[in-house]
């Protein structure tokens, strides 16, 4: 990491450690995940004008009407995704800033991520290169269709909320795999879908507020 990645003042290691304290208070317990979140420079994933707020536990605007997810939500979704043991590859729908992708890339051998807004995706790609995250594959596409070529996936994480779970994502989930996805329009709940040999099991975790999953590419 270079000096910009390490940060100073409001982006320093001390500020980041405070955020980890909040995640612990929120009930996040996965030690590896907490370590990764402590060392990942979230300020690189937002506009420079917002860098001083990057380690607050809030969502922040990233342009094009989209937001970088709140750190607590990133932690919670990642923790649930990894709860059943290690995964060899995961699919993320909604790259956005690339922050959630970067966290996953340090915990899972291969990450596939798709985004429907091209300028956001190309900016995220530059960040992955700059930070040398080389196990991430990206695609500019409508994530409602998933990314069939690399499936089925033991883990799927969706970071925008559909009214209903897209059928292709259910199909691309491996047996024994799980999907973490916010579902709903006005009232959204974070859902965990598990695929068994017999079908799908679903449970709700907590109320959340994500940007909507939008059909088509921009
Ligand atoms: N994980 C991101 C969250 C960004 S917000 C981060 O932490 O920065 C959700 C993202 O999902 C937005 O960038 C939005 O453009 C994208 N999105 C919405 N609908 C989509 C779709 N159908 N296919 C792919 N991406 C989609």
PDB file of C-alpha atoms and ligand atoms in Angstrom:
ATOM      1  CA  UNK A   1       0.000   0.000   0.000  1.00  0.00           C
ATOM      2  CA  UNK A   2       1.148   3.529  -0.701  1.00  0.00           C
ATOM      3  CA  UNK A   3       0.709   6.666   1.429  1.00  0.00           C
ATOM      4  CA  UNK A   4      -2.671   7.477  -0.120  1.00  0.00           C
ATOM      5  CA  UNK A   5      -3.980   4.030   0.777  1.00  0.00           C
ATOM      6  CA  UNK A   6      -2.734   4.301   4.356  1.00  0.00           C
ATOM      7  CA  UNK A   7      -4.439   7.656   4.844  1.00  0.00           C
ATOM      8  CA  UNK A   8      -3.978  10.482   7.338  1.00  0.00           C
ATOM      9  CA  UNK A   9      -6.251  12.212   9.830  1.00  0.00           C
ATOM     10  CA  UNK A  10      -9.845  11.190   9.188  1.00  0.00           C
ATOM     11  CA  UNK A  11      -8.714   8.317   6.954  1.00  0.00           C
ATOM     12  CA  UNK A  12      -5.969   7.056   9.280  1.00  0.00           C
ATOM     13  CA  UNK A  13      -5.668   3.613  10.813  1.00  0.00           C
ATOM     14  CA  UNK A  14      -6.954   4.974  14.116  1.00  0.00           C
ATOM     15  CA  UNK A  15     -10.181   6.201  12.506  1.00  0.00           C
ATOM     16  CA  UNK A  16     -10.623   2.798  10.875  1.00  0.00           C
ATOM     17  CA  UNK A  17     -10.158   0.987  14.173  1.00  0.00           C
ATOM     18  CA  UNK A  18     -13.031   3.031  15.602  1.00  0.00           C
ATOM     19  CA  UNK A  19     -15.279   1.706  12.832  1.00  0.00           C
ATOM     20  CA  UNK A  20     -14.309  -1.861  13.739  1.00  0.00           C
ATOM     21  CA  UNK A  21     -15.394  -1.104  17.306  1.00  0.00           C
ATOM     22  CA  UNK A  22     -18.832  -0.192  15.975  1.00  0.00           C
ATOM     23  CA  UNK A  23     -19.079  -3.391  13.945  1.00  0.00           C
ATOM     24  CA  UNK A  24     -18.186  -5.429  17.030  1.00  0.00           C
ATOM     25  CA  UNK A  25     -20.877  -3.608  18.993  1.00  0.00           C
ATOM     26  CA  UNK A  26     -23.314  -4.418  16.195  1.00  0.00           C
ATOM     27  CA  UNK A  27     -22.628  -8.120  16.750  1.00  0.00           C
ATOM     28  CA  UNK A  28     -20.187  -8.890  13.916  1.00  0.00           C
ATOM     29  CA  UNK A  29     -17.870 -11.640  15.173  1.00  0.00           C
ATOM     30  CA  UNK A  30     -15.966 -13.078  12.182  1.00  0.00           C
ATOM     31  CA  UNK A  31     -12.366 -12.202  13.071  1.00  0.00           C
ATOM     32  CA  UNK A  32     -10.932 -12.555   9.567  1.00  0.00           C
ATOM     33  CA  UNK A  33     -13.674 -10.338   8.194  1.00  0.00           C
ATOM     34  CA  UNK A  34     -13.073  -7.698  10.870  1.00  0.00           C
ATOM     35  CA  UNK A  35      -9.335  -7.746  10.074  1.00  0.00           C
ATOM     36  CA  UNK A  36     -10.048  -7.283   6.371  1.00  0.00           C
ATOM     37  CA  UNK A  37     -12.436  -4.410   7.072  1.00  0.00           C
ATOM     38  CA  UNK A  38      -9.892  -2.769   9.313  1.00  0.00           C
ATOM     39  CA  UNK A  39      -7.186  -2.767   6.658  1.00  0.00           C
ATOM     40  CA  UNK A  40      -9.238  -2.037   3.523  1.00  0.00           C
ATOM     41  CA  UNK A  41      -9.039   1.669   2.605  1.00  0.00           C
ATOM     42  CA  UNK A  42     -12.745   2.553   2.176  1.00  0.00           C
ATOM     43  CA  UNK A  43     -11.794   6.155   1.414  1.00  0.00           C
ATOM     44  CA  UNK A  44     -10.363   4.993  -1.924  1.00  0.00           C
ATOM     45  CA  UNK A  45     -13.888   3.830  -2.894  1.00  0.00           C
ATOM     46  CA  UNK A  46     -15.576   7.233  -2.508  1.00  0.00           C
ATOM     47  CA  UNK A  47     -15.042  10.628  -4.080  1.00  0.00           C
ATOM     48  CA  UNK A  48     -12.130  12.552  -2.554  1.00  0.00           C
ATOM     49  CA  UNK A  49     -14.550  15.192  -1.243  1.00  0.00           C
ATOM     50  CA  UNK A  50     -16.174  12.487   0.935  1.00  0.00           C
ATOM     51  CA  UNK A  51     -12.956  10.759   2.033  1.00  0.00           C
ATOM     52  CA  UNK A  52     -13.121  12.266   5.532  1.00  0.00           C
ATOM     53  CA  UNK A  53     -16.488  10.519   6.070  1.00  0.00           C
ATOM     54  CA  UNK A  54     -15.403   7.143   4.660  1.00  0.00           C
ATOM     55  CA  UNK A  55     -15.043   5.479   8.087  1.00  0.00           C
ATOM     56  CA  UNK A  56     -18.392   6.585   9.427  1.00  0.00           C
ATOM     57  CA  UNK A  57     -20.835   3.711   9.591  1.00  0.00           C
ATOM     58  CA  UNK A  58     -23.087   5.142   6.876  1.00  0.00           C
ATOM     59  CA  UNK A  59     -23.903   4.707   3.209  1.00  0.00           C
ATOM     60  CA  UNK A  60     -22.486   7.525   1.052  1.00  0.00           C
ATOM     61  CA  UNK A  61     -23.342   8.759  -2.454  1.00  0.00           C
ATOM     62  CA  UNK A  62     -21.124   7.480  -5.297  1.00  0.00           C
ATOM     63  CA  UNK A  63     -22.861   9.295  -8.179  1.00  0.00           C
ATOM     64  CA  UNK A  64     -25.489   8.131 -10.693  1.00  0.00           C
ATOM     65  CA  UNK A  65     -28.041   8.023  -7.862  1.00  0.00           C
ATOM     66  CA  UNK A  66     -26.211   5.100  -6.212  1.00  0.00           C
ATOM     67  CA  UNK A  67     -24.558   4.598  -2.818  1.00  0.00           C
ATOM     68  CA  UNK A  68     -21.654   2.698  -1.296  1.00  0.00           C
ATOM     69  CA  UNK A  69     -23.248   0.369   1.266  1.00  0.00           C
ATOM     70  CA  UNK A  70     -23.014   1.064   4.993  1.00  0.00           C
ATOM     71  CA  UNK A  71     -20.008  -0.822   6.500  1.00  0.00           C
ATOM     72  CA  UNK A  72     -22.220  -2.621   9.029  1.00  0.00           C
ATOM     73  CA  UNK A  73     -24.402  -3.973   6.202  1.00  0.00           C
ATOM     74  CA  UNK A  74     -21.329  -5.033   4.188  1.00  0.00           C
ATOM     75  CA  UNK A  75     -20.039  -6.861   7.266  1.00  0.00           C
ATOM     76  CA  UNK A  76     -23.369  -8.471   8.086  1.00  0.00           C
ATOM     77  CA  UNK A  77     -23.972  -9.715   4.530  1.00  0.00           C
ATOM     78  CA  UNK A  78     -20.419 -11.020   4.178  1.00  0.00           C
ATOM     79  CA  UNK A  79     -20.560 -12.755   7.538  1.00  0.00           C
ATOM     80  CA  UNK A  80     -23.809 -14.525   6.663  1.00  0.00           C
ATOM     81  CA  UNK A  81     -22.492 -15.481   3.225  1.00  0.00           C
ATOM     82  CA  UNK A  82     -19.406 -17.148   4.756  1.00  0.00           C
ATOM     83  CA  UNK A  83     -21.122 -18.702   7.775  1.00  0.00           C
ATOM     84  CA  UNK A  84     -21.365 -22.189   6.275  1.00  0.00           C
ATOM     85  CA  UNK A  85     -17.627 -22.477   5.696  1.00  0.00           C
ATOM     86  CA  UNK A  86     -15.240 -21.373   2.965  1.00  0.00           C
ATOM     87  CA  UNK A  87     -16.450 -20.657  -0.581  1.00  0.00           C
ATOM     88  CA  UNK A  88     -14.332 -21.092  -3.702  1.00  0.00           C
ATOM     89  CA  UNK A  89     -16.097 -18.430  -5.749  1.00  0.00           C
ATOM     90  CA  UNK A  90     -18.940 -15.956  -5.338  1.00  0.00           C
ATOM     91  CA  UNK A  91     -21.127 -13.834  -7.563  1.00  0.00           C
ATOM     92  CA  UNK A  92     -21.950 -10.239  -6.624  1.00  0.00           C
ATOM     93  CA  UNK A  93     -24.745  -8.301  -8.320  1.00  0.00           C
ATOM     94  CA  UNK A  94     -24.178  -4.522  -8.165  1.00  0.00           C
ATOM     95  CA  UNK A  95     -20.452  -3.667  -8.111  1.00  0.00           C
ATOM     96  CA  UNK A  96     -21.114   0.032  -7.415  1.00  0.00           C
ATOM     97  CA  UNK A  97     -17.985   1.507  -5.826  1.00  0.00           C
ATOM     98  CA  UNK A  98     -16.358  -1.924  -5.635  1.00  0.00           C
ATOM     99  CA  UNK A  99     -15.996  -1.788  -1.846  1.00  0.00           C
ATOM    100  CA  UNK A 100     -18.056  -4.909  -1.065  1.00  0.00           C
ATOM    101  CA  UNK A 101     -16.217  -6.661  -3.913  1.00  0.00           C
ATOM    102  CA  UNK A 102     -12.845  -5.713  -2.416  1.00  0.00           C
ATOM    103  CA  UNK A 103     -13.841  -7.109   0.983  1.00  0.00           C
ATOM    104  CA  UNK A 104     -14.985 -10.381  -0.598  1.00  0.00           C
ATOM    105  CA  UNK A 105     -11.843 -10.666  -2.719  1.00  0.00           C
ATOM    106  CA  UNK A 106      -9.747 -10.918   0.446  1.00  0.00           C
ATOM    107  CA  UNK A 107     -11.884 -13.719   1.883  1.00  0.00           C
ATOM    108  CA  UNK A 108     -12.815 -15.812  -1.150  1.00  0.00           C
ATOM    109  CA  UNK A 109     -10.449 -17.142  -3.864  1.00  0.00           C
ATOM    110  CA  UNK A 110     -12.442 -15.807  -6.854  1.00  0.00           C
ATOM    111  CA  UNK A 111     -15.054 -13.040  -7.074  1.00  0.00           C
ATOM    112  CA  UNK A 112     -17.326 -12.381 -10.046  1.00  0.00           C
ATOM    113  CA  UNK A 113     -19.141  -9.054 -10.002  1.00  0.00           C
ATOM    114  CA  UNK A 114     -21.553  -7.383 -12.422  1.00  0.00           C
ATOM    115  CA  UNK A 115     -22.811  -3.793 -12.740  1.00  0.00           C
ATOM    116  CA  UNK A 116     -25.338  -2.067 -15.024  1.00  0.00           C
ATOM    117  CA  UNK A 117     -23.821   1.474 -14.908  1.00  0.00           C
ATOM    118  CA  UNK A 118     -20.668   1.507 -17.028  1.00  0.00           C
ATOM    119  CA  UNK A 119     -18.876   4.549 -15.490  1.00  0.00           C
ATOM    120  CA  UNK A 120     -19.233   3.042 -12.002  1.00  0.00           C
ATOM    121  CA  UNK A 121     -17.843  -0.260 -13.209  1.00  0.00           C
ATOM    122  CA  UNK A 122     -14.825   1.263 -14.937  1.00  0.00           C
ATOM    123  CA  UNK A 123     -14.031   3.331 -11.842  1.00  0.00           C
ATOM    124  CA  UNK A 124     -14.289   0.211  -9.661  1.00  0.00           C
ATOM    125  CA  UNK A 125     -11.981  -1.681 -12.043  1.00  0.00           C
ATOM    126  CA  UNK A 126      -9.344   1.045 -11.699  1.00  0.00           C
ATOM    127  CA  UNK A 127      -9.541   0.761  -7.909  1.00  0.00           C
ATOM    128  CA  UNK A 128      -9.078  -3.036  -8.046  1.00  0.00           C
ATOM    129  CA  UNK A 129      -5.982  -2.523 -10.193  1.00  0.00           C
ATOM    130  CA  UNK A 130      -4.582   0.221  -8.011  1.00  0.00           C
ATOM    131  CA  UNK A 131      -5.056  -1.890  -4.870  1.00  0.00           C
ATOM    132  CA  UNK A 132      -3.851  -5.053  -6.679  1.00  0.00           C
ATOM    133  CA  UNK A 133      -6.946  -7.173  -6.151  1.00  0.00           C
ATOM    134  CA  UNK A 134      -6.277  -9.606  -8.977  1.00  0.00           C
ATOM    135  CA  UNK A 135      -8.909 -12.286  -8.243  1.00  0.00           C
ATOM    136  CA  UNK A 136     -11.911 -10.159  -9.300  1.00  0.00           C
ATOM    137  CA  UNK A 137     -13.646 -10.602 -12.675  1.00  0.00           C
ATOM    138  CA  UNK A 138     -16.101  -7.907 -13.720  1.00  0.00           C
ATOM    139  CA  UNK A 139     -18.842  -7.655 -16.325  1.00  0.00           C
ATOM    140  CA  UNK A 140     -20.990  -4.781 -17.597  1.00  0.00           C
ATOM    141  CA  UNK A 141     -24.420  -6.359 -17.733  1.00  0.00           C
ATOM    142  CA  UNK A 142     -27.904  -6.544 -16.248  1.00  0.00           C
ATOM    143  CA  UNK A 143     -27.363  -8.635 -13.131  1.00  0.00           C
ATOM    144  CA  UNK A 144     -30.944  -9.865 -13.164  1.00  0.00           C
ATOM    145  CA  UNK A 145     -29.561 -12.545 -15.503  1.00  0.00           C
ATOM    146  CA  UNK A 146     -26.679 -13.418 -13.193  1.00  0.00           C
ATOM    147  CA  UNK A 147     -23.436 -14.622 -14.817  1.00  0.00           C
ATOM    148  CA  UNK A 148     -24.212 -18.132 -15.932  1.00  0.00           C
ATOM    149  CA  UNK A 149     -20.827 -19.001 -17.403  1.00  0.00           C
ATOM    150  CA  UNK A 150     -19.082 -19.251 -14.026  1.00  0.00           C
ATOM    151  CA  UNK A 151     -21.974 -20.780 -12.083  1.00  0.00           C
ATOM    152  CA  UNK A 152     -23.368 -22.509 -10.210  1.00  0.00           C
ATOM    153  CA  UNK A 153     -22.210 -20.467  -7.220  1.00  0.00           C
ATOM    154  CA  UNK A 154     -22.030 -21.538  -3.579  1.00  0.00           C
ATOM    155  CA  UNK A 155     -22.413 -17.873  -2.701  1.00  0.00           C
ATOM    156  CA  UNK A 156     -24.401 -15.065  -4.334  1.00  0.00           C
ATOM    157  CA  UNK A 157     -24.624 -11.575  -2.845  1.00  0.00           C
ATOM    158  CA  UNK A 158     -26.979  -8.959  -4.240  1.00  0.00           C
ATOM    159  CA  UNK A 159     -26.417  -5.320  -3.241  1.00  0.00           C
ATOM    160  CA  UNK A 160     -29.528  -3.746  -4.809  1.00  0.00           C
ATOM    161  CA  UNK A 161     -33.109  -4.660  -3.934  1.00  0.00           C
ATOM    162  CA  UNK A 162     -35.508  -6.375  -6.357  1.00  0.00           C
ATOM    163  CA  UNK A 163     -39.258  -6.587  -5.659  1.00  0.00           C
ATOM    164  CA  UNK A 164     -38.873 -10.335  -6.132  1.00  0.00           C
ATOM    165  CA  UNK A 165     -35.832 -12.589  -6.404  1.00  0.00           C
ATOM    166  CA  UNK A 166     -34.827 -12.975 -10.085  1.00  0.00           C
ATOM    167  CA  UNK A 167     -35.297 -16.557 -11.264  1.00  0.00           C
ATOM    168  CA  UNK A 168     -31.849 -16.811 -13.007  1.00  0.00           C
ATOM    169  CA  UNK A 169     -30.126 -16.084  -9.688  1.00  0.00           C
ATOM    170  CA  UNK A 170     -32.036 -18.904  -7.999  1.00  0.00           C
ATOM    171  CA  UNK A 171     -31.019 -21.204 -10.855  1.00  0.00           C
ATOM    172  CA  UNK A 172     -27.344 -20.219 -10.625  1.00  0.00           C
ATOM    173  CA  UNK A 173     -27.218 -20.976  -6.901  1.00  0.00           C
ATOM    174  CA  UNK A 174     -25.475 -24.331  -6.273  1.00  0.00           C
ATOM    175  CA  UNK A 175     -27.086 -27.007  -4.139  1.00  0.00           C
ATOM    176  CA  UNK A 176     -25.696 -26.357  -0.656  1.00  0.00           C
ATOM    177  CA  UNK A 177     -25.171 -22.722  -1.579  1.00  0.00           C
ATOM    178  CA  UNK A 178     -26.658 -19.540  -0.184  1.00  0.00           C
ATOM    179  CA  UNK A 179     -27.736 -16.155  -1.477  1.00  0.00           C
ATOM    180  CA  UNK A 180     -27.909 -12.977   0.598  1.00  0.00           C
ATOM    181  CA  UNK A 181     -30.297 -10.453  -0.933  1.00  0.00           C
ATOM    182  CA  UNK A 182     -32.403  -7.459   0.095  1.00  0.00           C
ATOM    183  CA  UNK A 183     -35.975  -7.984  -1.092  1.00  0.00           C
ATOM    184  CA  UNK A 184     -38.858  -5.521  -1.365  1.00  0.00           C
ATOM    185  CA  UNK A 185     -39.609  -2.030  -2.630  1.00  0.00           C
ATOM    186  CA  UNK A 186     -40.893   0.204   0.187  1.00  0.00           C
ATOM    187  CA  UNK A 187     -40.142  -2.166   3.033  1.00  0.00           C
ATOM    188  CA  UNK A 188     -37.064  -4.235   2.420  1.00  0.00           C
ATOM    189  CA  UNK A 189     -35.787  -7.203   4.370  1.00  0.00           C
ATOM    190  CA  UNK A 190     -32.422  -8.863   4.074  1.00  0.00           C
ATOM    191  CA  UNK A 191     -33.132 -12.459   3.080  1.00  0.00           C
ATOM    192  CA  UNK A 192     -30.954 -15.570   3.114  1.00  0.00           C
ATOM    193  CA  UNK A 193     -31.911 -18.190   0.546  1.00  0.00           C
ATOM    194  CA  UNK A 194     -30.419 -21.654   0.834  1.00  0.00           C
ATOM    195  CA  UNK A 195     -30.656 -24.234  -1.897  1.00  0.00           C
ATOM    196  CA  UNK A 196     -30.979 -27.836  -0.788  1.00  0.00           C
ATOM    197  CA  UNK A 197     -31.437 -31.003  -2.841  1.00  0.00           C
ATOM    198  CA  UNK A 198     -35.167 -30.570  -2.248  1.00  0.00           C
ATOM    199  CA  UNK A 199     -35.585 -26.905  -3.135  1.00  0.00           C
ATOM    200  CA  UNK A 200     -35.107 -23.491  -1.551  1.00  0.00           C
ATOM    201  CA  UNK A 201     -35.330 -22.359   2.072  1.00  0.00           C
ATOM    202  CA  UNK A 202     -35.645 -18.714   2.964  1.00  0.00           C
ATOM    203  CA  UNK A 203     -35.340 -16.669   6.149  1.00  0.00           C
ATOM    204  CA  UNK A 204     -35.315 -12.967   6.891  1.00  0.00           C
ATOM    205  CA  UNK A 205     -32.589 -11.260   8.900  1.00  0.00           C
ATOM    206  CA  UNK A 206     -33.430  -7.597   9.362  1.00  0.00           C
ATOM    207  CA  UNK A 207     -34.985  -4.534   7.751  1.00  0.00           C
ATOM    208  CA  UNK A 208     -32.637  -2.751   5.327  1.00  0.00           C
ATOM    209  CA  UNK A 209     -32.624   0.101   2.822  1.00  0.00           C
ATOM    210  CA  UNK A 210     -30.913  -0.527  -0.505  1.00  0.00           C
ATOM    211  CA  UNK A 211     -31.173   1.196  -3.874  1.00  0.00           C
ATOM    212  CA  UNK A 212     -33.505  -0.727  -6.209  1.00  0.00           C
ATOM    213  CA  UNK A 213     -32.315  -3.441  -8.569  1.00  0.00           C
ATOM    214  CA  UNK A 214     -33.095  -1.931 -11.962  1.00  0.00           C
ATOM    215  CA  UNK A 215     -33.674  -3.909 -15.148  1.00  0.00           C
ATOM    216  CA  UNK A 216     -31.486  -3.346 -18.230  1.00  0.00           C
ATOM    217  CA  UNK A 217     -28.132  -1.582 -18.573  1.00  0.00           C
ATOM    218  CA  UNK A 218     -27.660   2.187 -18.389  1.00  0.00           C
TER     219      UNK A 218
HETATM  220  N1  LIG B   1     -21.783  -3.095  -3.429  1.00  0.00           N
HETATM  221  C1  LIG B   1     -21.890  -1.719  -3.809  1.00  0.00           C
HETATM  222  C2  LIG B   1     -23.323  -1.241  -3.688  1.00  0.00           C
HETATM  223  C3  LIG B   1     -23.626  -0.183  -4.666  1.00  0.00           C
HETATM  224  S1  LIG B   1     -25.336   0.256  -4.729  1.00  0.00           S
HETATM  225  C4  LIG B   1     -20.975  -0.842  -2.982  1.00  0.00           C
HETATM  226  O1  LIG B   1     -20.714  -1.180  -1.821  1.00  0.00           O
HETATM  227  O2  LIG B   1     -20.537   0.199  -3.469  1.00  0.00           O
HETATM  228  C5  LIG B   1     -25.998  -0.998  -5.775  1.00  0.00           C
HETATM  229  C6  LIG B   1     -25.431  -1.099  -7.167  1.00  0.00           C
HETATM  230  O3  LIG B   1     -26.243  -2.051  -7.863  1.00  0.00           O
HETATM  231  C7  LIG B   1     -25.479   0.179  -7.983  1.00  0.00           C
HETATM  232  O4  LIG B   1     -24.201   0.478  -8.456  1.00  0.00           O
HETATM  233  C8  LIG B   1     -26.443  -0.148  -9.114  1.00  0.00           C
HETATM  234  O5  LIG B   1     -26.107   0.471 -10.343  1.00  0.00           O
HETATM  235  C9  LIG B   1     -26.313  -1.651  -9.212  1.00  0.00           C
HETATM  236  N2  LIG B   1     -27.441  -2.307  -9.857  1.00  0.00           N
HETATM  237  C10 LIG B   1     -28.782  -2.041  -9.746  1.00  0.00           C
HETATM  238  N3  LIG B   1     -29.499  -2.855 -10.544  1.00  0.00           N
HETATM  239  C11 LIG B   1     -28.605  -3.661 -11.181  1.00  0.00           C
HETATM  240  C12 LIG B   1     -28.730  -4.712 -12.144  1.00  0.00           C
HETATM  241  N4  LIG B   1     -29.912  -5.090 -12.644  1.00  0.00           N
HETATM  242  N5  LIG B   1     -27.613  -5.316 -12.570  1.00  0.00           N
HETATM  243  C13 LIG B   1     -26.376  -4.928 -12.100  1.00  0.00           C
HETATM  244  N6  LIG B   1     -26.203  -3.966 -11.206  1.00  0.00           N
HETATM  245  C14 LIG B   1     -27.290  -3.331 -10.739  1.00  0.00           C
END
